[in-house]
XYZ file of C-alpha atoms in Angstrom:
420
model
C 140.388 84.733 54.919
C 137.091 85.617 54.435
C 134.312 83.160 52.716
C 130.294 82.738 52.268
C 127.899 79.606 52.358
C 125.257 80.336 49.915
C 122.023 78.325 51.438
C 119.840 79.360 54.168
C 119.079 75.821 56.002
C 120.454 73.359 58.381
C 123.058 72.316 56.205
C 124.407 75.728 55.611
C 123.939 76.556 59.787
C 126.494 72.957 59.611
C 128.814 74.599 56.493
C 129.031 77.969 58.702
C 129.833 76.434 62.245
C 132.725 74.456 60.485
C 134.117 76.920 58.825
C 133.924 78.930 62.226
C 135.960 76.603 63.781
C 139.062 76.877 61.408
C 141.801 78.554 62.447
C 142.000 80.142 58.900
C 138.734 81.928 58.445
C 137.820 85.665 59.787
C 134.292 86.206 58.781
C 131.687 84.490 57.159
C 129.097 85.618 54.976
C 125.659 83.355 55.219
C 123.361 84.240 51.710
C 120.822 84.605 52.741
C 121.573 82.489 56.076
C 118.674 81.729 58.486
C 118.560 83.561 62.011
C 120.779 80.804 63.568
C 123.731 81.356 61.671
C 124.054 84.801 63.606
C 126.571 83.062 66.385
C 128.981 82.266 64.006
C 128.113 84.611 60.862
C 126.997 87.659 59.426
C 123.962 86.751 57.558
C 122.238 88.328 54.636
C 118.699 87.927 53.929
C 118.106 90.443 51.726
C 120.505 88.922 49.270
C 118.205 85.465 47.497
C 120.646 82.512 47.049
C 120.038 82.924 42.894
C 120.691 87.226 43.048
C 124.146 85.734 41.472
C 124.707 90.068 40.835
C 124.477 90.860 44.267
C 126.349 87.901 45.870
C 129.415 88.786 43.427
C 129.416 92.298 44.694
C 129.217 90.849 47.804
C 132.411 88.973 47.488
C 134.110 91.127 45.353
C 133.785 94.295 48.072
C 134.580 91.955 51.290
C 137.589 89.778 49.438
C 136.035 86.488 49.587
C 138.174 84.045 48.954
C 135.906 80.970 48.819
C 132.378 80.531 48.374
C 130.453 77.184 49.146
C 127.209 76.773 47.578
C 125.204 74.335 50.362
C 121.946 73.759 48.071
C 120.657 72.166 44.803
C 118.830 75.460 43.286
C 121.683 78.178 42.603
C 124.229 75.023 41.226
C 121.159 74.286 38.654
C 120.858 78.085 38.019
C 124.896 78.004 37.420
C 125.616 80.107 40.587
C 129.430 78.400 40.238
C 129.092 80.047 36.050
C 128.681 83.137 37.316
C 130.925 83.427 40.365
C 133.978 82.066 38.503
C 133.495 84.242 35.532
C 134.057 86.969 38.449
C 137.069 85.580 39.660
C 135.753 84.198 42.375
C 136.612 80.684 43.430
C 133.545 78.480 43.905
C 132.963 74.931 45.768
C 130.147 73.626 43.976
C 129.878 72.378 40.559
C 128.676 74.602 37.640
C 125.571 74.013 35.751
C 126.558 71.304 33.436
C 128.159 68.907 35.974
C 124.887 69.575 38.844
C 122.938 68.039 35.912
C 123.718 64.654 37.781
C 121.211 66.081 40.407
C 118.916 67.995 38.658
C 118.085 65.527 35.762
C 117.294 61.864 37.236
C 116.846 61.190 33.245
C 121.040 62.840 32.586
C 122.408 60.342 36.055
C 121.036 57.636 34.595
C 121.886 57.854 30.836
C 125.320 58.059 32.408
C 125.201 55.176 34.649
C 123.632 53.148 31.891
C 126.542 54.353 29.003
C 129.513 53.267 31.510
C 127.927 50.273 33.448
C 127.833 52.064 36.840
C 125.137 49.706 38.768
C 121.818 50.944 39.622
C 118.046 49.959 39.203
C 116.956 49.231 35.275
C 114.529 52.385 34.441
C 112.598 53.681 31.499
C 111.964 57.167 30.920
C 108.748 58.737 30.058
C 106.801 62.006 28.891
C 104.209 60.547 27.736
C 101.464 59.834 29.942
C 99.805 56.645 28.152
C 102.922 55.283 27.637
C 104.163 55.555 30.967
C 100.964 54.122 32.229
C 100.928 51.245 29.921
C 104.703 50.535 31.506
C 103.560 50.213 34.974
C 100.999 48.203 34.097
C 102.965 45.532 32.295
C 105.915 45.862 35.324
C 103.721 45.588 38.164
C 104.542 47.012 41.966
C 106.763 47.576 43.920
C 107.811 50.213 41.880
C 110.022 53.962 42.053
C 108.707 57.001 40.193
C 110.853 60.053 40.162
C 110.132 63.222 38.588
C 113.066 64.618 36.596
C 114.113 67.851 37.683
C 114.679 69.088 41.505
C 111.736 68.317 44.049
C 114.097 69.176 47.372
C 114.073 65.719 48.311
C 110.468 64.998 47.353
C 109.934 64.305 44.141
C 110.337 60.283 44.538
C 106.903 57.923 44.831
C 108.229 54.493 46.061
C 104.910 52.641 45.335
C 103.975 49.704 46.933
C 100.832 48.351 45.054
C 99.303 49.578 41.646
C 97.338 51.919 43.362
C 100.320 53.865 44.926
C 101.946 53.650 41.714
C 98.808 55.082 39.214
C 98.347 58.056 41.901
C 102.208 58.612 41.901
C 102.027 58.829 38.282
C 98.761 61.442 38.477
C 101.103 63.068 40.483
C 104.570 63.570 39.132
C 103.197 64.174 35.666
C 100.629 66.877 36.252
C 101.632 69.860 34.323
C 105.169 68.017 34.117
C 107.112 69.040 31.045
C 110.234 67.099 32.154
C 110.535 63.503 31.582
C 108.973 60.682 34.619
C 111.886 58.109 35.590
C 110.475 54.584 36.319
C 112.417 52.078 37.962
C 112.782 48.883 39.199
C 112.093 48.650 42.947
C 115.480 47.456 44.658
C 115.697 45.439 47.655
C 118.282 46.244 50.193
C 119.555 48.931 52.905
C 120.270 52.285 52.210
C 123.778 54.769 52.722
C 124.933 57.897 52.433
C 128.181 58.873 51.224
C 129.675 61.754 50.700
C 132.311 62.383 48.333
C 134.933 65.705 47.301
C 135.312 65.436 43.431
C 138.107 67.461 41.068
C 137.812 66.078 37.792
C 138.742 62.164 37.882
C 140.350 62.980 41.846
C 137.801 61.613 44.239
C 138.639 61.552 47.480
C 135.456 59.403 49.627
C 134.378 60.018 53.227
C 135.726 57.438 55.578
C 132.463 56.566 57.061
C 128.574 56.507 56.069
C 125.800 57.837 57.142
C 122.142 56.707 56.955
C 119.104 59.069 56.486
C 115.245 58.169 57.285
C 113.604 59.561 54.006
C 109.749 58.527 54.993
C 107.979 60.882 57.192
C 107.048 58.670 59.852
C 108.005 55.501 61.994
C 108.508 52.161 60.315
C 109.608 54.121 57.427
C 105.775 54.634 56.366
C 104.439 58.162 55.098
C 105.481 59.888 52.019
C 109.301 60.930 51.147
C 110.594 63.996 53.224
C 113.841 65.606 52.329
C 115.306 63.747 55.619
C 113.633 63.053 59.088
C 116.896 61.980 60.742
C 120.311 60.737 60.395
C 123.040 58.770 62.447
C 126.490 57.585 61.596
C 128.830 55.989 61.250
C 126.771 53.229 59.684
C 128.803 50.053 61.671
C 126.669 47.433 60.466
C 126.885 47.985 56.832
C 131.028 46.891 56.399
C 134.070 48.752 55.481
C 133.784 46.347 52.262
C 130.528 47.505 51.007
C 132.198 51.227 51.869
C 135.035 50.377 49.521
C 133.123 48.476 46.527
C 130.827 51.422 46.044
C 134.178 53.737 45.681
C 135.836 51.203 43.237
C 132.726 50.144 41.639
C 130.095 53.612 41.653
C 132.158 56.638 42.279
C 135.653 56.396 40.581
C 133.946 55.194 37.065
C 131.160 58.115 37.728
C 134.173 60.546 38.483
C 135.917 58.957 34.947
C 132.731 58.769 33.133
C 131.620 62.659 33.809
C 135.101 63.407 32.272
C 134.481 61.611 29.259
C 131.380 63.490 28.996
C 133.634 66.283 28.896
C 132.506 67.649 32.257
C 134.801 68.750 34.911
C 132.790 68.650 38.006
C 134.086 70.123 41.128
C 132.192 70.102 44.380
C 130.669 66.987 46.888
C 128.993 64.097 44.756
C 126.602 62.930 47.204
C 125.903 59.264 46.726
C 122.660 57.422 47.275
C 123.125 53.717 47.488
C 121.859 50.565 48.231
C 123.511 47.059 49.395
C 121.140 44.703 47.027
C 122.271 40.665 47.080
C 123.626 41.876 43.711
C 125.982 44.277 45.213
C 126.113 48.166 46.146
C 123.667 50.085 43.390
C 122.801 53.674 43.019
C 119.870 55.313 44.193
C 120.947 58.413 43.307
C 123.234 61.246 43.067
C 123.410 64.691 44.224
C 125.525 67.635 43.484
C 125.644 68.783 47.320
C 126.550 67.724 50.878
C 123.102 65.647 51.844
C 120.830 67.514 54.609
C 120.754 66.354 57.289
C 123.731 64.193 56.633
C 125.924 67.311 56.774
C 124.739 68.264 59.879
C 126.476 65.118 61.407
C 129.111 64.311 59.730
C 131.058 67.802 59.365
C 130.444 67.591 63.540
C 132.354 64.765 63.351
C 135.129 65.482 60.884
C 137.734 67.063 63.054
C 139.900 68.160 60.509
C 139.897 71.575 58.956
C 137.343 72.559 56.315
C 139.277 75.070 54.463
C 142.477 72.897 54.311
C 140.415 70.027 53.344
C 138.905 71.864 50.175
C 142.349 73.427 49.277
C 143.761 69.624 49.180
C 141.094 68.744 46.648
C 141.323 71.678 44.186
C 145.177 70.729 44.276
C 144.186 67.007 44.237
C 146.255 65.821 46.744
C 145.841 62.737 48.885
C 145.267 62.412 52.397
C 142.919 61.119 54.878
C 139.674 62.941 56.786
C 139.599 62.458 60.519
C 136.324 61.385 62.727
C 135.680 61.818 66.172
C 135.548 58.603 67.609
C 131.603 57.753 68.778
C 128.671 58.032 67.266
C 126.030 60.959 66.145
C 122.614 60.977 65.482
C 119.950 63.962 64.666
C 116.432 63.911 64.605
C 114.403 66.592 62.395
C 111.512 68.126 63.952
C 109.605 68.778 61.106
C 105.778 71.607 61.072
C 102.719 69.373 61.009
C 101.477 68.418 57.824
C 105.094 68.278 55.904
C 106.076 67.086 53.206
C 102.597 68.823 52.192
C 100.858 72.253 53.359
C 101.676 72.921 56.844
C 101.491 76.474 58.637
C 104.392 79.013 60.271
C 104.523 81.315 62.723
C 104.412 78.668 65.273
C 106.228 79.489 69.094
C 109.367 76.888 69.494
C 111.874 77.223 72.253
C 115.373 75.022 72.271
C 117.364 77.493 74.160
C 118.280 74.868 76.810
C 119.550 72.746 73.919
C 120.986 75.380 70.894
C 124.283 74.160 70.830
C 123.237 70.356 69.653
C 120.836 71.996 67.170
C 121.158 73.195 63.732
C 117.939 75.628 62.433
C 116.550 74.525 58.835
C 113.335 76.666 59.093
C 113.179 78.963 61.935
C 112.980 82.766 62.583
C 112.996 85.148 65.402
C 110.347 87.701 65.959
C 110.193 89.977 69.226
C 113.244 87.492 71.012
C 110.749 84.394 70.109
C 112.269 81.582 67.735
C 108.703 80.783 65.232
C 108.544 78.303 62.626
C 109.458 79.003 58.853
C 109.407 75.911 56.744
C 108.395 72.224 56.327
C 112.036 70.809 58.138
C 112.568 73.076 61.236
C 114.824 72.067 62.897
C 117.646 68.944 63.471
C 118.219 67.930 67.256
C 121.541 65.994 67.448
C 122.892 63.698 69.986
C 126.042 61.778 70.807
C 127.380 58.934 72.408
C 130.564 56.147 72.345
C 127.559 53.756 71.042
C 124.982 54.319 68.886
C 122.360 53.113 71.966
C 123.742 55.937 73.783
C 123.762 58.676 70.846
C 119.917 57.897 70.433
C 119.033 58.285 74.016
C 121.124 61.734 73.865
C 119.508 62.764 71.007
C 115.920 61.963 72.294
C 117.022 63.526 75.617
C 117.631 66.948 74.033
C 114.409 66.508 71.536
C 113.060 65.985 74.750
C 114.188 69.437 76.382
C 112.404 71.634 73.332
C 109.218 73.008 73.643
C 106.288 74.226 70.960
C 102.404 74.431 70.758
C 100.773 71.507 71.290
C 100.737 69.346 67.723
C 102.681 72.220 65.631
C 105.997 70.021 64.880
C 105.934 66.241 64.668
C 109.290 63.830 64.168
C 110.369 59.838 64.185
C 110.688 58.471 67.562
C 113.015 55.341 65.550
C 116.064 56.928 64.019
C 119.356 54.282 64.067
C 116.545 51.751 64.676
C 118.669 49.359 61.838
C 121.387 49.936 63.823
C 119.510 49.542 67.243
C 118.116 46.472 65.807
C 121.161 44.495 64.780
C 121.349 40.846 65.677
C 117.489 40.908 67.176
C 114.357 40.944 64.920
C 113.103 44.739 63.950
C 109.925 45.691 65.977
């Protein structure tokens, strides 16, 4: 069959080498795809991830049977609307259901209405009144500004000063509500799950991203500076009481709602001496999440998504070991940074996945904030870092153009002895 990822970063590069690998697909169609997609795809930059007219004629004149939509923007614009109306079968939820990304305000009006545990919030548009709340709450606090910020869009303030300037921040010509909430306490997972309706069917492990942009988890949010999994240290239990506790009633409670969502649920959460909470949702794979764990998944993509539109049960399969990838990411990022700089991770390519790259005369040059995710692995997760640091180790740019975290997995790494 033929199919198309509609995204043009790392997690779509991930999306497209899977579905390369399965013995059912021909071609693949990348919209608009990034240069590195070329191996395994024919990509299509002239075609912008919300030109829903010219991806349908896309599909419609190559037969595309499936289309997976990797990022937030086209779900919010109702990409999966548009495509279905067409007759074209989408794997992303439509407009109504991505909501529970694209409105922090929506997720947690949810969670609240059906007792799904997460942090206590209060939502604001005005700014006095929002001010006033912090002041009377005190720090550590979370600000998030309601709407899609590609990861960024979250303040996690530490004192009152980090907290007013957030505020300055996230409200400035904001005409979308500012979610406050209570600072929780705890360590943070990843997991992915495929969602039909009330059918959820969980990933069997958990991954853990590095959201801050620099060591010790200091700097401001990033969309994702690294990721390892599985996530050993955090128990099968805590795996299973977020399924039983966050997703299935989430799954239940959207249908109530009378949405029928259909697509990944990505869930944010946190292990708190209460229990497992929500962070958040998203209505996508996380990036750079995806990156690892559809390396690991062994089983076929396609057959996997045709078992959850028929809502059948069965059980993914993981290479045994460990992964971990580290995002090298253009000076400056999460803020202004320049392109055009010269990269080279030829000697490497096959344990990368390009997020912002292009080529220009044979030369690979930078193209956005998140460049590009260096991956290693390992049978332990000591030995997957030092892989993955090897291979960071074997690219090459100017001088102070790309920076990264020299302490993914260090929870892991640290287990049992005292964090540096």
């Amino acid at each position: 069959m033929n199919v198309a990822v509609i995204g043009g970063g790392g997690r779509e590069h991930a999306l497209a080498r899977k579905l390369a690998s399965s013995r059912r697909v021909e071609k693949i169609f990348a919209v608009p795809g990034n240069d590195g997609m070329r191996d395994v795809a024919e990509v299509r930059p002239e075609i912008g991830e919300t030109d829903f007219e010219a991806l349908a004629d896309l599909c419609i004149e190559n037969a595309v049977e499936w289309v997976i939509v990797g990022p937030e923007a086209p779900l919010n614009e109702g990409v999966a609307d548009f495509l279905e109306g067409k007759g074209i079968k989408v794997f992303g939820p439509r407009k109504a259901e991505s909501k529970i990304e694209s409105s922090k305000a929506f997720a947690k009006d949810i969670m609240e209405r059906y007792g799904i545990p997460t942090a206590k919030y209060q939502s604001f548009t005005d700014y006095d009144a929002a001010y006033q709340y912090i002041e009377s709450v005190g720090a550590p606090i979370v600000l998030k500004k309601d709407g899609l910020a590609a990861g960024k869009g979250v303040v996690v303030a530490t004192d009152m000063d980090e907290a007013l300037a957030g505020l300055d921040a996230l409200m400035e010509g904001a005409d979308a509500p500012v979610v406050i909430e209570e600072f929780l306490e705890g360590e943070e997972f990843s997991l992915m799950v495929l969602v039909n309706g009330e059918y959820t069917h969980s990933f069997e492990i958990i991954a853990q991203d590095h959201k801050r942009a620099f060591d010790g988890d200091e700097g401001p949010n990033t969309g994702g500076m690294g990721v390892y999994a599985p996530v050993e240290h955090i128990s099968e239990s805590v795996r299973k009481a977020a399924v039983e506790q966050i997703v299935e009633p989430m799954a239940h409670a959207m249908v109530a709602e009378g949405l029928d969502y259909f697509g990944v649920l990505y869930l944010g959460a946190i292990v708190t001496e209460e229990g497992v909470k929500v962070i958040e949702f998203n209505a996508r794979f996380g990036d750079p999440e995806a990156q690892i764990l559809l390396s690991l998944m062994k089983d076929d993509f396609i057959d996997v998504l045709e078992k959850v539109e028929r809502k059948e049960s069965f059980e993914l399969t993981f290479a045994p070991g460990h992964q971990v990838g580290v995002m090298l990411a253009s000076a400056g990022y999460p803020l202004a940074y320049e392109k055009g700089h010269t990269i080279d991770f030829d000697d490497v390519r096959d344990a990368c996945y390009v997020s912002g790259l292009k080529q220009e005369d044979g030369r690979w040059c930078t193209n956005g904030g998140r460049v590009l995710l260096v991956t290693g692995e390992g049978a332990t997760i000591e030995a997957a870092v030092d892989a993955a640091y090897a291979n960071v180790d074997r690219v090459s740019f100017d001088g102070e153009a790309l920076f990264l975290r020299r302490d993914i997995a260090r929870r892991a790494l640290n287990q049992g002895r005292p964090e540096a």
